[in-house]
Amino acid sequence: MKKRIKEPPYPKVIDVRNLWRDFKERKRKAGFGAALGALFSRKYETKHALKNISLDVYKGEIIGLIGPNGAGKSTLIKILTGVLYPSKGFVKVLNFVPWKDRTKYVHDIGVVFGQKTQLWWDIPAADTYELHRDLYDVPRKEFDDRLNNMIKMLEVEEVIKKPVRQLSLGERMRCELILCLLHNPKIVFLDEPTIGLDIIAKDKIRYFIKDFNKRYKTTFIVTTHDMSDIERLCKRIIIINRGLIIYDGLINDIRKKFANRKIIDCKFSEPLLAREFNFSGCTILRRRKYQLVLELDLSKARIRDLINYLMTKYGADIADIDIKEPPIEEIIKLIYKKK
Amino acid sequence: MSIFSKISGILKTEFKMMTVYRFEMAITLIVGPLSILVFYFLWQAIYANTGVDIIRGFTFHQLVTYYIVSWFVGILSYTHIEDSLRHEVRHGRIIRDLVKPINYIWLHFFTTIGHRLYAVIIEVIPLFIIAFVFFAVKVNLSYLPLFILSVLFAAILTYLISAIVGMSAFWLIHNRGIIKIKRILLYFISGAVLPLTFFPQWFQNLSFYMPFQYLTFVPINIWLAKYTIPQAFQFLGIQIGWILIFYLLCIFVWKSAIKKVTAVGV
């Protein structure tokens, strides 16, 4: 296994220490009476979107930032891109304090907010690219080379000539990705870049990011709800929940930590009637007419014993047994629940 | 030069945008002359009924010229900044502009210029043809450069005031009411709908010390050569003063507004 990229030749590009961000939230009950009441008196409640976050990012990493909705991922991304002011804490990205030197700092970063297009809606993406070149002051030759290269890789030769409003989501997202990389940023923030895309479009984008990262040692921070994004792209993930970092480390470490679980997928040739199933250390994940999916805790029981139990219980009815590692989604779900 | 390429980039893009919707463009072409016609017939009736040649210092022909020039000033100083701010803050889209390497106020200032350059071609030229051919509007050439300067200053001042009003969105989220009030108020007290000489004397005195008459009334009067040349220069100076004041105010408000950005769930 490769070692985590932490030691010198890779300089630290993001340094976050004890970062807090609070929001004031208006409290209001539903209903007409409450709405009228809110005209006269309002109650505010302070919510901590980020609680004491600290993290380091090194050059050339692709980091997956995951967490359930409202966990604080977007808030963190917005602070790191300089759009949002933190309540307290220390942040340094590439020797900039993002929200202070914002207009200078953004030269070095690229941002895609998956839900909000940065392309001009009524004109072709190619025109937005030209504007981008002017805004970021990219030399013509460098710009053309990079653009043509990316156009070829993402297969958007024709797409960028159409007005953006006529593009499909997948086409648009590829155009967005090109836009955020045109000025050769050192760090790229991708906020849900594959949301709503089909598998082929997702694959293209993932492959592209991975390749770009390898070639230019560009650092990527990717938020997503799609675990296959994470598995394909990242070595390291950061899991945020309720404003706290609950995990920061390698995906493989998480796997190992939960490696004492196995998923046993049993298929039957005869209908599995309401027969009792009782085996300590084993929980039923799914029960169908011809299928039983089990999770076994290896610290409590041995696989061999479970198989024996299944054989004696169902014997000849068993058509197939498949023993798997738990998928990363399940592991993440467990981590969310635990904290 | 980097700053010039930024500006020209924004202007070019704005031009491309404007050419997308031809129907919208055709409509704006009709609106201008139409509203001038409305004022034309209204005042024709008033002058005919009162039987006098001069009302509050304006002959009928001067008043028609007043409305045509007022429309012209309106076209050149129009800005979308308050609407951009309102939409972008409300829907959280403002973050897209904040990650660009140019100050938001300047970005939209140049977009406005691009927008207005386009309007000059599309709206102002037809307006001039109508003005000179149908209404026999006269140009006083010695006042023309002063007039052009005063319109530019008025446009900048309008932009700054609109930007400041638009920034209320950061605190209020729904600031449509404030924008509407500002529009109606400015429409009257800038002199766009009626020359300020039709207002009570105390209001005219007060107007001298407020920034609003410098948005429309003063530029039109320069066109009409109602001031002496030194007076006109004095007014240009006052315009510059107001621009400085509102520019500083704009920066100040922006600095505290930007801390209010939340864009939750975006």
Coordinates of C-alpha atoms in Angstrom, one line a residue:
Chain A
M1 CA 0.0 0.0 0.0
K2 CA 1.2 3.5 -0.8
K3 CA 2.0 5.8 2.0
R4 CA -0.2 8.8 2.7
I5 CA 1.2 11.8 1.0
K6 CA 2.2 13.8 4.0
E7 CA 5.9 14.3 4.1
P8 CA 7.8 17.3 2.7
P9 CA 8.2 17.2 -1.1
Y10 CA 4.5 17.8 -1.0
P11 CA 3.9 21.2 0.6
K12 CA 0.9 22.0 2.7
V13 CA -1.7 24.0 0.6
I14 CA -4.6 24.3 3.0
D15 CA -4.2 24.8 6.7
V16 CA -7.4 25.1 8.8
R17 CA -7.3 25.5 12.6
N18 CA -10.2 25.6 15.0
L19 CA -12.6 26.9 12.5
W20 CA -16.1 27.9 13.7
R21 CA -19.0 29.3 11.7
D22 CA -22.3 30.2 13.3
F23 CA -25.6 31.0 11.7
K24 CA -28.4 32.9 13.2
E25 CA -31.6 31.1 12.4
R26 CA -35.0 32.6 12.7
K27 CA -37.3 30.3 14.7
R28 CA -40.8 30.2 13.4
K29 CA -43.5 27.7 13.8
A30 CA -45.7 26.7 10.9
G31 CA -49.2 28.1 10.6
F32 CA -51.0 31.3 10.1
G33 CA -51.1 32.4 13.7
A34 CA -47.4 31.9 14.0
A35 CA -46.8 33.8 10.8
L36 CA -48.8 36.8 12.2
G37 CA -46.9 36.5 15.5
A38 CA -43.6 36.6 13.6
L39 CA -44.5 40.1 12.4
F40 CA -44.2 41.4 15.9
S41 CA -41.6 39.4 17.7
R42 CA -38.9 37.2 16.4
K43 CA -36.8 34.6 18.0
Y44 CA -33.4 33.8 16.8
E45 CA -31.4 30.8 17.5
T46 CA -27.6 30.4 16.9
K47 CA -26.7 27.3 15.0
H48 CA -23.2 26.1 14.7
A49 CA -22.6 25.0 11.1
L50 CA -18.9 24.3 11.7
K51 CA -17.6 23.4 15.2
N52 CA -13.9 23.6 15.7
I53 CA -12.8 22.2 12.4
S54 CA -9.0 21.6 11.8
L55 CA -7.5 20.0 8.7
D56 CA -4.5 20.0 6.5
V57 CA -4.4 19.4 2.8
Y58 CA -1.2 18.7 0.8
K59 CA -0.4 19.4 -2.8
G60 CA -1.7 16.9 -5.3
E61 CA -4.3 15.2 -3.0
I62 CA -7.8 14.5 -4.1
I63 CA -9.9 14.7 -1.0
G64 CA -13.4 13.5 -0.8
L65 CA -15.5 15.6 1.6
I66 CA -18.6 13.7 2.5
G67 CA -21.5 14.0 5.0
P68 CA -25.2 14.0 5.1
N69 CA -27.2 17.1 3.9
G70 CA -26.7 20.1 6.2
A71 CA -23.6 18.6 7.7
G72 CA -21.5 21.7 6.9
K73 CA -19.6 20.6 3.8
S74 CA -20.8 23.5 1.7
T75 CA -20.1 26.0 4.5
L76 CA -16.6 24.7 4.7
I77 CA -16.1 24.9 0.9
K78 CA -17.5 28.5 0.9
I79 CA -15.1 29.5 3.6
L80 CA -12.2 27.9 1.8
T81 CA -13.1 29.7 -1.4
G82 CA -13.3 33.0 0.4
V83 CA -17.0 33.6 -0.2
L84 CA -18.0 33.2 3.4
Y85 CA -16.6 34.8 6.5
P86 CA -15.9 32.4 9.4
S87 CA -17.1 33.2 12.9
K88 CA -13.7 32.4 14.3
G89 CA -10.6 30.3 13.6
F90 CA -7.5 30.3 11.4
V91 CA -7.5 29.5 7.7
K92 CA -4.6 29.7 5.3
V93 CA -4.8 28.5 1.7
L94 CA -1.7 28.9 -0.5
N95 CA -0.5 31.7 1.8
F96 CA -3.8 33.6 1.5
V97 CA -6.5 34.3 4.0
P98 CA -9.3 33.4 1.5
W99 CA -12.0 36.0 2.5
K100 CA -9.5 38.8 3.0
D101 CA -7.5 38.7 -0.3
R102 CA -10.4 37.2 -2.2
T103 CA -10.0 38.9 -5.6
K104 CA -6.3 38.1 -5.7
Y105 CA -6.7 34.6 -4.1
V106 CA -9.3 33.3 -6.6
H107 CA -6.7 33.4 -9.4
D108 CA -5.2 30.3 -7.8
I109 CA -8.3 28.3 -7.3
G110 CA -11.1 26.9 -9.4
V111 CA -14.6 26.3 -8.2
V112 CA -17.6 24.4 -9.5
F113 CA -20.8 24.8 -7.5
G114 CA -22.7 21.8 -9.0
Q115 CA -26.1 23.4 -8.6
K116 CA -25.2 26.8 -9.8
T117 CA -23.9 27.3 -13.3
Q118 CA -21.0 29.7 -13.8
L119 CA -21.5 29.7 -17.5
W120 CA -23.5 32.5 -19.0
W121 CA -26.8 31.0 -19.8
D122 CA -27.7 32.6 -23.1
I123 CA -24.4 32.3 -24.9
P124 CA -22.2 29.4 -25.9
A125 CA -19.7 28.1 -23.3
A126 CA -16.9 29.1 -25.7
D127 CA -17.8 32.7 -25.2
T128 CA -17.7 32.4 -21.5
Y129 CA -14.3 30.8 -21.8
E130 CA -13.1 33.9 -23.7
L131 CA -14.4 36.2 -21.0
H132 CA -12.7 33.9 -18.4
R133 CA -9.4 34.3 -20.3
D134 CA -9.7 38.1 -20.1
L135 CA -10.8 38.1 -16.4
Y136 CA -7.9 35.8 -15.4
D137 CA -5.4 37.3 -17.7
V138 CA -4.3 33.9 -19.2
P139 CA -1.8 34.2 -22.1
R140 CA -3.4 33.3 -25.4
K141 CA -1.2 30.4 -26.4
E142 CA -1.4 28.8 -23.0
F143 CA -5.1 29.2 -22.9
D144 CA -5.7 27.7 -26.4
D145 CA -3.5 24.7 -25.7
R146 CA -5.2 24.0 -22.4
L147 CA -8.7 24.5 -23.8
N148 CA -8.2 22.4 -26.8
N149 CA -6.7 19.6 -24.8
M150 CA -9.6 19.6 -22.4
I151 CA -12.2 19.8 -25.2
K152 CA -10.7 16.7 -26.7
M153 CA -10.6 14.8 -23.5
L154 CA -14.1 15.6 -22.5
E155 CA -15.4 15.3 -26.1
V156 CA -17.2 18.6 -26.2
E157 CA -16.1 20.0 -29.5
E158 CA -19.7 20.7 -30.6
V159 CA -21.2 21.2 -27.2
I160 CA -19.3 24.4 -26.4
K161 CA -20.7 26.1 -29.5
K162 CA -24.3 25.8 -28.4
P163 CA -26.0 28.2 -26.0
V164 CA -25.6 26.8 -22.5
R165 CA -29.4 26.8 -21.9
Q166 CA -29.7 24.1 -24.6
L167 CA -27.2 21.7 -23.0
S168 CA -28.0 18.6 -21.1
L169 CA -26.9 18.4 -17.5
G170 CA -24.0 16.1 -18.3
E171 CA -22.8 18.4 -21.2
R172 CA -23.1 21.4 -19.0
M173 CA -21.2 19.9 -16.2
R174 CA -18.3 19.0 -18.5
C175 CA -18.3 22.6 -19.7
E176 CA -18.2 23.9 -16.1
L177 CA -15.3 21.7 -15.3
I178 CA -13.3 23.1 -18.3
L179 CA -14.2 26.6 -17.1
C180 CA -12.8 26.2 -13.6
L181 CA -9.5 24.7 -14.9
L182 CA -8.8 27.3 -17.7
H183 CA -6.6 29.5 -15.5
N184 CA -4.6 26.5 -14.3
P185 CA -5.6 26.7 -10.6
K186 CA -3.6 25.1 -7.9
I187 CA -6.6 24.0 -5.9
V188 CA -9.9 23.0 -7.3
F189 CA -13.1 22.8 -5.3
L190 CA -15.9 20.7 -6.8
D191 CA -19.2 20.9 -5.0
E192 CA -21.2 17.9 -6.1
P193 CA -19.8 17.7 -9.6
T194 CA -21.7 14.5 -10.6
I195 CA -25.1 15.3 -9.1
G196 CA -27.9 14.2 -11.4
L197 CA -25.6 12.7 -14.0
D198 CA -25.9 9.3 -15.7
I199 CA -23.2 6.7 -15.2
I200 CA -21.4 7.4 -18.5
A201 CA -21.2 11.1 -17.8
K202 CA -20.0 10.5 -14.3
D203 CA -17.3 8.2 -15.5
K204 CA -16.0 10.7 -18.0
I205 CA -15.8 13.4 -15.4
R206 CA -14.1 11.1 -12.8
Y207 CA -11.6 9.9 -15.3
F208 CA -10.9 13.5 -16.4
I209 CA -10.4 14.7 -12.8
K210 CA -8.1 11.8 -12.0
D211 CA -6.0 12.3 -15.1
F212 CA -5.7 16.1 -14.6
N213 CA -4.6 15.5 -11.0
K214 CA -1.9 13.1 -12.1
R215 CA -0.6 15.4 -14.8
Y216 CA -0.5 18.8 -13.1
K217 CA -0.5 17.8 -9.4
T218 CA -3.6 19.9 -9.0
T219 CA -5.2 19.5 -5.6
F220 CA -8.9 18.6 -5.7
I221 CA -11.5 18.9 -2.9
V222 CA -14.6 17.1 -4.0
T223 CA -17.9 17.0 -2.1
T224 CA -20.4 14.4 -3.1
H225 CA -23.1 12.1 -2.0
D226 CA -22.1 9.5 -4.5
M227 CA -19.8 7.0 -2.8
S228 CA -18.6 5.6 -6.2
D229 CA -17.2 9.1 -6.9
I230 CA -15.2 8.8 -3.7
E231 CA -14.0 5.2 -4.4
R232 CA -12.9 6.1 -7.9
L233 CA -11.2 9.4 -7.1
C234 CA -9.9 9.7 -3.6
K235 CA -7.5 8.0 -1.3
R236 CA -8.3 10.2 1.6
I237 CA -11.8 11.2 2.8
I238 CA -13.0 13.6 5.4
I239 CA -16.4 12.9 6.8
I240 CA -18.4 15.8 8.3
N241 CA -21.5 15.5 10.3
R242 CA -23.3 18.1 12.3
G243 CA -20.4 20.5 11.9
L244 CA -17.8 18.2 13.2
I245 CA -15.1 16.2 11.4
I246 CA -15.9 12.7 12.4
Y247 CA -13.3 11.0 10.2
D248 CA -10.2 12.1 8.4
G249 CA -8.1 9.5 6.9
L250 CA -7.6 6.9 4.1
I251 CA -10.5 5.1 2.7
N252 CA -8.6 1.8 3.1
D253 CA -8.2 2.5 6.8
I254 CA -12.0 2.8 7.1
R255 CA -12.4 -0.4 5.3
K256 CA -9.9 -2.2 7.6
K257 CA -11.6 -0.7 10.6
F258 CA -14.8 -2.3 9.6
A259 CA -13.3 -5.3 8.0
N260 CA -14.6 -7.4 10.8
R261 CA -17.9 -7.4 9.1
K262 CA -18.9 -9.6 6.1
I263 CA -22.0 -9.5 4.0
I264 CA -23.4 -12.9 3.2
D265 CA -25.8 -12.9 0.3
C266 CA -27.8 -16.2 0.1
K267 CA -30.0 -17.2 -2.8
F268 CA -32.5 -20.1 -2.6
S269 CA -34.0 -22.3 -5.2
E270 CA -37.2 -22.8 -3.1
P271 CA -39.3 -20.1 -1.6
L272 CA -37.9 -19.1 1.8
L273 CA -41.0 -19.4 3.9
A274 CA -41.3 -17.9 7.3
R275 CA -38.7 -20.1 8.6
E276 CA -36.9 -19.0 11.8
F277 CA -33.4 -17.6 11.4
N278 CA -31.5 -17.2 14.6
F279 CA -27.8 -17.0 14.7
S280 CA -26.0 -14.8 17.3
G281 CA -23.7 -12.1 15.8
C282 CA -25.6 -12.1 12.6
T283 CA -28.3 -9.6 11.6
I284 CA -30.7 -9.8 8.6
L285 CA -30.2 -6.9 6.2
R286 CA -32.8 -8.0 3.7
R287 CA -35.3 -10.8 3.4
R288 CA -37.0 -11.7 0.2
K289 CA -38.8 -14.7 -1.1
Y290 CA -35.7 -16.3 -2.6
Q291 CA -33.0 -14.3 -1.0
L292 CA -31.5 -13.6 2.4
V293 CA -28.8 -10.9 3.0
L294 CA -27.0 -11.2 6.3
E295 CA -24.3 -9.2 8.0
L296 CA -22.0 -11.1 10.2
D297 CA -19.9 -9.6 13.0
L298 CA -16.6 -11.5 12.8
S299 CA -15.7 -10.7 16.4
K300 CA -18.8 -12.5 17.6
A301 CA -19.0 -15.5 15.3
R302 CA -17.0 -17.3 12.6
I303 CA -18.0 -17.5 8.9
R304 CA -17.6 -21.2 9.0
D305 CA -20.2 -21.6 11.8
L306 CA -22.7 -19.4 9.9
I307 CA -22.2 -21.4 6.7
N308 CA -22.7 -24.6 8.7
Y309 CA -25.8 -23.2 10.3
L310 CA -27.2 -22.2 6.9
M311 CA -26.4 -25.6 5.5
T312 CA -28.1 -27.5 8.2
K313 CA -31.1 -25.2 8.2
Y314 CA -31.8 -24.8 4.5
G315 CA -29.5 -27.5 3.0
A316 CA -30.6 -28.4 -0.4
D317 CA -32.6 -25.2 -1.0
I318 CA -29.5 -23.1 -1.2
A319 CA -28.7 -22.0 -4.8
D320 CA -25.8 -19.7 -4.2
I321 CA -23.8 -18.0 -1.4
D322 CA -21.8 -14.9 -1.9
I323 CA -19.5 -13.5 0.7
K324 CA -18.6 -9.8 0.3
E325 CA -17.0 -6.9 2.1
P326 CA -19.5 -4.4 3.2
P327 CA -19.9 -1.6 0.6
I328 CA -18.4 1.7 1.6
E329 CA -21.9 3.3 1.8
E330 CA -22.8 0.9 4.6
I331 CA -19.7 1.8 6.4
I332 CA -20.3 5.5 6.1
K333 CA -23.8 5.0 7.3
L334 CA -22.5 3.3 10.3
I335 CA -20.1 6.1 11.0
Y336 CA -22.8 8.7 10.7
K337 CA -25.0 6.8 13.1
K338 CA -22.3 6.2 15.6
K339 CA -21.4 9.8 16.3
Chain B
M1 CA -2.8 45.4 -19.7
S2 CA -4.7 43.2 -17.5
I3 CA -7.4 45.6 -16.4
F4 CA -8.2 46.6 -19.9
S5 CA -8.5 43.1 -21.1
K6 CA -10.9 42.4 -18.2
I7 CA -13.0 45.4 -19.2
S8 CA -13.0 44.6 -22.9
G9 CA -13.8 41.0 -22.1
I10 CA -16.9 42.0 -20.0
L11 CA -18.0 44.5 -22.7
K12 CA -17.7 41.9 -25.5
T13 CA -19.6 39.3 -23.5
E14 CA -22.4 41.7 -22.7
F15 CA -22.7 42.6 -26.3
K16 CA -23.0 38.9 -27.3
M17 CA -25.7 38.5 -24.6
M18 CA -27.7 41.5 -25.8
T19 CA -27.9 40.2 -29.4
V20 CA -29.5 36.9 -28.3
Y21 CA -33.0 38.2 -27.8
R22 CA -34.1 40.2 -30.9
F23 CA -37.7 40.4 -30.0
E24 CA -37.0 42.0 -26.6
M25 CA -34.8 44.4 -28.4
A26 CA -37.5 45.4 -30.9
I27 CA -39.9 46.0 -28.0
T28 CA -37.6 48.4 -26.3
L29 CA -37.3 50.3 -29.6
I30 CA -41.0 51.1 -29.5
V31 CA -41.4 51.9 -25.8
G32 CA -39.2 55.1 -25.9
P33 CA -41.0 57.0 -28.7
L34 CA -44.4 55.8 -27.3
S35 CA -43.9 57.4 -23.9
I36 CA -42.6 60.6 -25.4
L37 CA -45.8 60.7 -27.5
V38 CA -47.9 60.4 -24.4
F39 CA -46.2 63.4 -22.8
Y40 CA -46.4 65.3 -26.1
F41 CA -50.2 65.0 -26.3
L42 CA -50.7 65.6 -22.6
W43 CA -48.8 68.9 -22.7
Q44 CA -50.2 70.0 -26.0
A45 CA -53.6 69.8 -24.4
I46 CA -52.4 71.7 -21.3
Y47 CA -50.8 74.5 -23.3
A48 CA -53.8 74.8 -25.6
N49 CA -56.2 75.1 -22.6
T50 CA -54.2 77.5 -20.5
G51 CA -53.5 79.8 -23.5
V52 CA -50.1 80.8 -22.2
D53 CA -46.8 80.3 -24.1
I54 CA -44.6 79.7 -21.1
I55 CA -45.3 77.5 -18.1
R56 CA -42.8 77.6 -15.3
G57 CA -40.1 78.8 -17.6
F58 CA -40.8 76.3 -20.3
T59 CA -42.2 76.8 -23.8
F60 CA -44.1 73.8 -25.2
H61 CA -41.3 73.1 -27.6
Q62 CA -38.8 73.2 -24.8
L63 CA -40.9 70.9 -22.7
V64 CA -41.1 68.4 -25.5
T65 CA -37.3 68.6 -25.9
Y66 CA -37.1 68.1 -22.1
Y67 CA -38.9 64.8 -22.3
I68 CA -36.8 63.6 -25.3
V69 CA -33.6 64.4 -23.5
S70 CA -34.9 63.0 -20.3
W71 CA -35.6 59.7 -22.1
F72 CA -32.1 59.8 -23.5
V73 CA -30.6 60.4 -20.1
G74 CA -32.7 57.6 -18.8
I75 CA -31.4 55.2 -21.4
L76 CA -27.8 56.0 -20.7
S77 CA -28.0 55.8 -16.9
Y78 CA -30.2 52.7 -16.7
T79 CA -28.6 50.0 -14.6
H80 CA -29.6 46.4 -13.6
I81 CA -27.4 46.3 -10.6
E82 CA -30.1 46.4 -7.9
D83 CA -32.0 43.5 -9.7
S84 CA -28.8 41.5 -10.1
L85 CA -28.1 41.9 -6.4
R86 CA -31.6 41.1 -5.4
H87 CA -31.8 37.9 -7.4
E88 CA -28.3 36.8 -6.7
V89 CA -28.4 37.3 -2.9
R90 CA -31.8 35.7 -2.6
H91 CA -30.9 32.6 -4.6
G92 CA -27.3 32.5 -3.3
R93 CA -26.0 32.9 -6.8
I94 CA -23.8 35.8 -5.7
I95 CA -21.1 33.3 -4.7
R96 CA -20.5 32.7 -8.4
D97 CA -19.4 36.3 -8.9
L98 CA -17.5 36.3 -5.7
V99 CA -15.1 33.7 -6.9
K100 CA -14.1 35.8 -9.9
P101 CA -10.9 37.8 -9.7
I102 CA -12.7 41.2 -10.0
N103 CA -14.6 43.2 -7.5
Y104 CA -18.3 42.7 -7.7
I105 CA -19.1 46.4 -7.9
W106 CA -16.7 46.9 -10.8
L107 CA -17.8 43.7 -12.5
H108 CA -21.3 45.0 -12.7
F109 CA -20.3 48.5 -13.5
F110 CA -18.6 47.3 -16.6
T111 CA -21.5 45.0 -17.5
T112 CA -23.7 48.0 -17.2
I113 CA -21.4 49.9 -19.5
G114 CA -21.5 47.1 -22.1
H115 CA -25.2 47.0 -21.8
R116 CA -25.5 50.7 -22.3
L117 CA -23.1 50.9 -25.2
Y118 CA -25.4 48.5 -26.9
A119 CA -28.4 50.6 -26.0
V120 CA -26.8 53.6 -27.6
I121 CA -26.7 51.8 -30.9
I122 CA -30.1 50.2 -30.7
E123 CA -32.2 52.8 -28.8
V124 CA -30.5 56.2 -29.0
I125 CA -29.9 56.5 -32.7
P126 CA -33.6 55.9 -33.6
L127 CA -34.5 58.3 -30.8
F128 CA -32.3 60.9 -32.3
I129 CA -33.9 60.5 -35.7
I130 CA -37.3 60.9 -34.2
A131 CA -36.2 63.9 -32.1
F132 CA -34.6 65.8 -35.0
V133 CA -36.9 64.9 -37.8
F134 CA -40.3 64.9 -36.1
F135 CA -39.9 67.2 -33.2
A136 CA -37.3 69.6 -34.6
V137 CA -35.1 69.4 -31.5
K138 CA -32.2 71.8 -31.7
V139 CA -28.6 71.2 -30.4
N140 CA -26.6 73.9 -28.8
L141 CA -23.1 72.8 -29.9
S142 CA -21.2 74.9 -27.2
Y143 CA -23.2 73.0 -24.5
L144 CA -22.9 69.6 -26.1
P145 CA -19.6 68.5 -24.5
L146 CA -20.8 69.7 -21.1
F147 CA -24.0 67.8 -21.6
I148 CA -22.2 64.6 -22.5
L149 CA -20.0 64.9 -19.4
S150 CA -23.0 65.5 -17.2
V151 CA -24.8 62.5 -18.6
L152 CA -21.8 60.3 -17.9
F153 CA -21.5 61.6 -14.4
A154 CA -25.3 61.1 -13.9
A155 CA -25.0 57.5 -15.1
I156 CA -22.1 56.8 -12.7
L157 CA -24.1 58.4 -9.8
T158 CA -27.2 56.4 -10.7
Y159 CA -25.2 53.2 -10.7
L160 CA -23.7 53.9 -7.3
I161 CA -27.0 54.9 -5.7
S162 CA -28.7 51.8 -7.2
A163 CA -25.8 49.6 -6.0
I164 CA -26.2 50.9 -2.4
V165 CA -30.0 50.4 -2.4
G166 CA -29.5 47.0 -4.0
M167 CA -27.2 45.9 -1.2
S168 CA -30.0 46.1 1.2
A169 CA -30.8 42.6 -0.1
F170 CA -27.9 41.3 2.1
W171 CA -29.8 42.3 5.2
L172 CA -33.5 42.1 4.1
I173 CA -33.3 39.2 1.5
H174 CA -36.6 40.6 0.2
N175 CA -35.9 44.1 -0.8
R176 CA -38.2 44.6 -3.7
G177 CA -40.3 47.2 -1.7
I178 CA -37.2 49.3 -1.1
I179 CA -36.2 49.1 -4.7
K180 CA -39.7 50.2 -5.9
I181 CA -39.8 53.1 -3.5
K182 CA -36.4 54.2 -4.6
R183 CA -37.4 54.0 -8.3
I184 CA -40.6 56.0 -7.9
L185 CA -39.0 58.6 -5.7
L186 CA -36.0 59.0 -8.0
Y187 CA -38.4 59.3 -11.0
F188 CA -40.0 62.3 -9.4
I189 CA -37.3 64.1 -7.5
S190 CA -34.6 63.7 -10.2
G191 CA -36.9 65.6 -12.6
A192 CA -37.5 62.7 -15.0
V193 CA -41.2 63.1 -15.1
L194 CA -41.6 66.8 -14.5
P195 CA -39.0 69.7 -14.5
L196 CA -38.2 70.6 -10.9
T197 CA -39.3 74.2 -11.6
F198 CA -42.8 72.8 -11.4
F199 CA -42.2 71.9 -7.7
P200 CA -42.5 74.3 -4.8
Q201 CA -39.7 76.8 -4.3
W202 CA -38.5 75.2 -1.0
F203 CA -38.2 71.9 -2.7
Q204 CA -36.1 73.4 -5.5
N205 CA -33.8 75.0 -2.9
L206 CA -33.5 71.6 -1.1
S207 CA -32.8 69.8 -4.3
F208 CA -29.7 71.8 -4.8
Y209 CA -28.2 70.2 -1.7
M210 CA -29.4 66.7 -2.5
P211 CA -27.8 64.4 -5.1
F212 CA -31.0 63.7 -7.0
Q213 CA -31.5 66.6 -9.4
Y214 CA -28.0 65.9 -10.7
L215 CA -29.3 62.6 -12.1
T216 CA -31.7 64.0 -14.7
F217 CA -32.8 67.6 -14.2
V218 CA -29.3 69.2 -14.4
P219 CA -28.1 67.3 -17.5
I220 CA -31.3 68.2 -19.3
N221 CA -31.0 71.9 -18.4
I222 CA -27.4 71.9 -19.6
W223 CA -28.7 70.6 -23.0
L224 CA -31.4 73.3 -23.0
A225 CA -28.7 75.9 -22.2
K226 CA -30.6 77.1 -19.1
Y227 CA -27.4 77.7 -17.2
T228 CA -24.4 79.9 -18.1
I229 CA -21.2 78.0 -19.0
P230 CA -19.6 78.7 -15.6
Q231 CA -22.8 77.5 -13.9
A232 CA -22.7 74.3 -15.9
F233 CA -19.1 73.7 -14.8
Q234 CA -20.1 74.3 -11.2
F235 CA -22.8 71.6 -11.6
L236 CA -20.3 69.2 -13.1
G237 CA -18.1 69.8 -10.1
I238 CA -21.0 69.1 -7.7
Q239 CA -21.7 65.9 -9.6
I240 CA -18.1 64.7 -9.2
G241 CA -18.4 65.5 -5.5
W242 CA -21.5 63.3 -5.2
I243 CA -19.8 60.6 -7.1
L244 CA -16.9 60.5 -4.6
I245 CA -19.3 60.6 -1.6
F246 CA -21.4 57.7 -3.0
Y247 CA -18.4 55.8 -4.1
L248 CA -17.0 55.8 -0.6
L249 CA -20.4 55.0 0.8
C250 CA -20.7 52.1 -1.6
I251 CA -17.4 50.6 -0.5
F252 CA -18.3 51.0 3.1
V253 CA -21.7 49.3 2.7
W254 CA -20.2 46.6 0.5
K255 CA -17.6 45.8 3.2
S256 CA -20.2 45.1 5.8
A257 CA -22.6 43.5 3.3
I258 CA -20.1 40.9 2.2
K259 CA -19.9 39.6 5.7
K260 CA -23.6 38.9 5.6
V261 CA -23.3 36.4 2.7
T262 CA -24.8 33.1 3.9
A263 CA -25.9 31.2 0.7
V264 CA -27.0 28.2 2.8
G265 CA -27.8 25.1 1.0
V266 CA -26.4 26.2 -2.3

